[in-house]
XYZ file of C-alpha atoms in Angstrom:
270
model
C -17.386 -3.250 1.981
C -16.325 -1.860 -1.388
C -12.882 -0.877 -2.679
C -12.120 0.951 -5.944
C -8.673 1.300 -7.513
C -8.321 5.003 -8.347
C -4.714 4.921 -9.523
C -2.595 2.020 -10.793
C -0.104 1.143 -13.528
C -2.782 -0.394 -15.761
C -5.491 1.818 -17.330
C -9.047 0.736 -18.088
C -11.096 2.571 -20.686
C -11.244 6.254 -19.738
C -9.614 5.555 -16.361
C -5.976 6.586 -16.827
C -2.851 5.044 -15.324
C 0.457 6.052 -13.727
C 3.213 4.421 -11.699
C 1.449 4.719 -8.376
C -1.428 3.418 -6.307
C -4.498 4.914 -4.654
C -7.525 2.991 -3.383
C -10.908 4.359 -2.271
C -12.729 2.216 0.291
C -16.261 2.307 1.695
C -16.673 0.356 4.935
C -20.075 0.763 6.506
C -20.627 4.507 6.673
C -16.905 5.304 6.577
C -15.143 6.517 3.437
C -11.396 5.933 3.434
C -8.513 6.683 1.043
C -5.443 4.450 1.037
C -2.574 6.381 -0.567
C -2.849 9.181 -3.105
C -0.734 7.868 -5.970
C 2.097 9.704 -7.679
C 0.127 12.791 -8.781
C -3.392 14.232 -8.781
C -4.495 11.488 -11.214
C -6.463 9.750 -8.457
C -8.681 12.864 -8.237
C -9.358 12.891 -11.967
C -10.165 9.187 -12.032
C -12.358 9.521 -8.923
C -14.399 12.196 -10.682
C -14.861 9.964 -13.728
C -16.016 7.156 -11.408
C -18.485 9.420 -9.582
C -16.514 9.403 -6.318
C -16.376 12.630 -4.294
C -12.979 12.779 -2.572
C -14.266 15.685 -0.474
C -16.425 13.234 1.482
C -13.523 10.969 2.559
C -13.488 10.633 6.360
C -9.801 9.749 6.771
C -6.818 8.478 4.825
C -3.922 6.088 5.417
C -0.451 6.306 3.888
C 0.866 2.778 3.397
C 4.527 3.839 3.356
C 6.796 6.800 2.723
C 7.427 6.532 -1.053
C 6.624 9.152 -3.681
C 4.352 6.965 -5.850
C 1.918 6.725 -2.925
C 2.394 10.172 -1.391
C 2.975 12.722 -4.159
C -0.794 13.095 -4.579
C -1.259 14.071 -0.915
C -1.094 17.861 -1.473
C -3.873 17.495 -4.072
C -5.901 15.459 -1.579
C -5.552 18.088 1.139
C -6.720 20.734 -1.342
C -9.747 18.660 -2.391
C -10.670 17.555 1.134
C -10.578 20.126 3.939
C -11.274 17.844 6.919
C -9.830 14.334 6.632
C -6.672 13.386 8.518
C -4.088 11.017 7.042
C -2.533 8.337 9.257
C 1.197 7.685 8.900
C 3.595 5.699 11.066
C 5.287 7.914 13.664
C 8.730 6.970 12.311
C 7.830 8.218 8.817
C 10.473 10.658 7.565
C 11.525 12.347 4.335
C 14.538 10.053 4.055
C 13.898 7.196 1.587
C 16.403 6.520 -1.206
C 17.018 3.951 -3.922
C 20.207 2.665 -5.544
C 20.897 4.041 -9.022
C 23.939 3.721 -11.284
C 25.058 7.255 -10.432
C 24.307 7.047 -6.710
C 21.304 7.292 -4.411
C 18.030 8.729 -5.722
C 15.398 10.232 -3.440
C 12.143 8.219 -3.602
C 10.410 9.539 -0.488
C 7.388 11.676 0.237
C 7.414 15.297 -0.996
C 10.068 17.319 0.803
C 8.463 19.645 3.340
C 5.169 17.724 3.436
C 5.483 16.637 7.084
C 5.879 20.240 8.228
C 3.459 21.901 5.808
C 0.590 19.499 6.552
C 1.425 18.749 10.187
C -2.153 19.534 11.240
C -3.558 17.025 8.717
C -1.331 14.105 9.712
C -2.033 11.623 12.512
C 0.989 9.720 13.827
C 0.374 6.027 14.526
C 2.847 4.154 16.666
C 2.630 0.466 15.827
C -0.877 -0.995 15.690
C -3.882 1.292 15.887
C -7.689 0.944 15.736
C -8.990 3.713 13.475
C -12.680 2.937 14.008
C -14.706 -0.167 14.747
C -13.489 -2.962 12.428
C -10.686 -0.910 10.829
C -7.071 -1.244 11.938
C -3.516 -0.275 11.120
C -1.014 -3.098 11.655
C 2.696 -2.325 11.734
C 5.499 -4.718 10.828
C 6.472 -7.218 13.506
C 8.849 -9.437 11.488
C 12.551 -9.239 12.375
C 15.253 -8.740 9.779
C 13.260 -6.826 7.166
C 16.338 -4.729 6.384
C 17.326 -7.728 4.236
C 14.303 -6.932 2.033
C 15.504 -3.344 1.758
C 19.008 -4.461 0.829
C 17.671 -6.874 -1.818
C 15.554 -4.125 -3.363
C 18.320 -1.517 -3.172
C 16.238 0.685 -0.849
C 17.730 2.746 1.944
C 16.879 5.338 4.561
C 19.218 8.179 5.453
C 20.060 8.343 9.156
C 22.641 10.704 10.649
C 24.245 11.225 7.266
C 24.516 7.522 6.434
C 22.433 5.282 4.181
C 21.228 2.100 5.894
C 19.053 -0.651 4.339
C 15.367 0.149 4.771
C 13.617 -2.088 7.317
C 10.237 -0.652 6.222
C 9.237 0.368 9.725
C 7.366 3.204 7.959
C 5.196 0.640 6.130
C 1.811 -0.356 7.544
C -1.102 -2.587 6.616
C -4.703 -1.391 6.596
C -6.957 -4.200 7.830
C -10.747 -4.564 7.722
C -12.913 -7.026 9.623
C -15.595 -8.329 7.229
C -18.145 -11.120 7.372
C -15.834 -13.179 5.134
C -12.816 -12.612 7.347
C -10.018 -10.055 7.542
C -9.086 -8.151 4.372
C -5.537 -6.774 4.274
C -4.418 -3.802 2.162
C -0.660 -3.263 1.876
C 0.197 -1.206 -1.166
C 3.699 -2.517 -1.968
C 4.308 -5.285 0.588
C 8.019 -4.476 0.761
C 8.245 -6.583 3.894
C 6.937 -9.623 2.008
C 3.265 -10.398 1.385
C 3.617 -13.751 3.156
C 5.174 -12.055 6.194
C 2.376 -9.496 6.211
C -0.319 -12.181 6.185
C 1.392 -13.913 9.099
C 1.765 -10.618 10.986
C -1.938 -9.867 10.669
C -2.860 -13.436 11.580
C -0.737 -13.173 14.733
C -2.288 -9.820 15.610
C -5.810 -11.244 15.368
C -5.520 -14.835 16.590
C -8.439 -17.031 15.595
C -9.559 -14.716 12.781
C -9.758 -15.967 9.192
C -7.600 -13.998 6.713
C -9.829 -13.771 3.646
C -7.874 -11.572 1.230
C -4.810 -9.439 0.643
C -4.889 -6.481 -1.756
C -1.780 -4.649 -2.960
C 1.423 -4.681 -4.932
C 4.017 -7.356 -4.143
C 7.118 -5.506 -5.434
C 8.262 -8.348 -7.673
C 8.888 -6.393 -10.883
C 12.637 -6.377 -10.167
C 12.854 -9.880 -8.669
C 13.776 -13.218 -10.246
C 11.282 -15.832 -11.375
C 12.478 -18.022 -8.521
C 11.696 -15.311 -5.964
C 8.220 -14.808 -7.425
C 7.582 -18.561 -7.330
C 8.773 -18.787 -3.728
C 6.508 -15.920 -2.651
C 3.498 -17.430 -4.425
C 4.076 -20.779 -2.719
C 4.482 -19.079 0.668
C 1.241 -17.138 0.159
C -0.522 -20.374 -0.722
C 0.709 -21.971 2.519
C -0.933 -19.218 4.602
C -4.369 -20.538 3.638
C -5.604 -17.166 2.414
C -8.652 -17.245 0.124
C -8.175 -14.338 -2.304
C -5.279 -12.291 -3.680
C -5.680 -9.038 -5.618
C -2.376 -7.637 -6.839
C -0.947 -5.119 -9.294
C 1.102 -1.895 -9.289
C 4.683 -3.026 -8.506
C 4.081 -6.771 -8.924
C 5.010 -6.847 -12.617
C 3.627 -8.766 -15.594
C 6.009 -11.720 -15.430
C 5.515 -12.189 -11.703
C 1.750 -11.901 -12.154
C 1.883 -14.787 -14.635
C 3.851 -16.876 -12.121
C 1.430 -16.020 -9.295
C -1.594 -16.929 -11.425
C 0.077 -20.174 -12.439
C 0.594 -21.077 -8.768
C -2.565 -19.692 -7.169
C -5.024 -20.062 -10.031
C -8.414 -18.377 -9.717
C -7.735 -17.194 -6.171
C -5.384 -14.532 -7.637
C -6.608 -11.559 -9.668
C -4.779 -8.716 -11.422
C -6.157 -5.325 -10.439
C -6.208 -2.196 -12.602
C -7.322 1.415 -12.404
C -11.092 1.536 -12.083
C -11.491 -2.003 -10.720
C -14.197 -2.351 -8.045
C -13.913 -5.096 -5.429
C -16.585 -6.093 -2.945
C -16.049 -8.062 0.246
């Protein structure tokens, strides 16, 4: 299994960066795209890396935020066949607190209708193909995470704290154990590891790959998360995007060599 970061906050050589995340994954004969970043940059970087997006078999949207979904129209133009899996509850209704009110941070308006034939609706957990799974959140009270991050969803004309029911993990069964991809881990990376562990009892969780959304959190919160991740017994952590430089330093200090910063162009093998 191989995964390549196509879009991330950190550039590498000729591979450019943006605030967003997109990951290309080869698993056996399957070619998969997790998220499409905040623009068509993932396409440009894929071309530089010799990756043909037109050959992707299917995609997965980790959650309904613009910096993971705004590149979707470009993907559908570049690839005429692949479906993208989203959670059934995914809507164009995500907002964030700003000084002058709520700011829309969701997927492109009109995308769900325009590309209805290219979207597959997953309800909870789902097996996409042999060894590849979507795992939905199962932890209660995640609206507290939304409230802490100032993230809301609009329902019936009211803004309520986001419980991230639109967020999903992409999980692969490898010979080293399960590898989890969750692009922003809004529901808590430690919670996500426990959710996947509970979904696949008896399976080793080898690695988690994704942002941990700590850039706006305190040092104490970053330390607590790092300690909680350590307690799960996971072997490897690859993080970037919304984790933040200061939190990355704290995570490395706690987890040592088991934690690695990812960047655009990074290739990981499992």
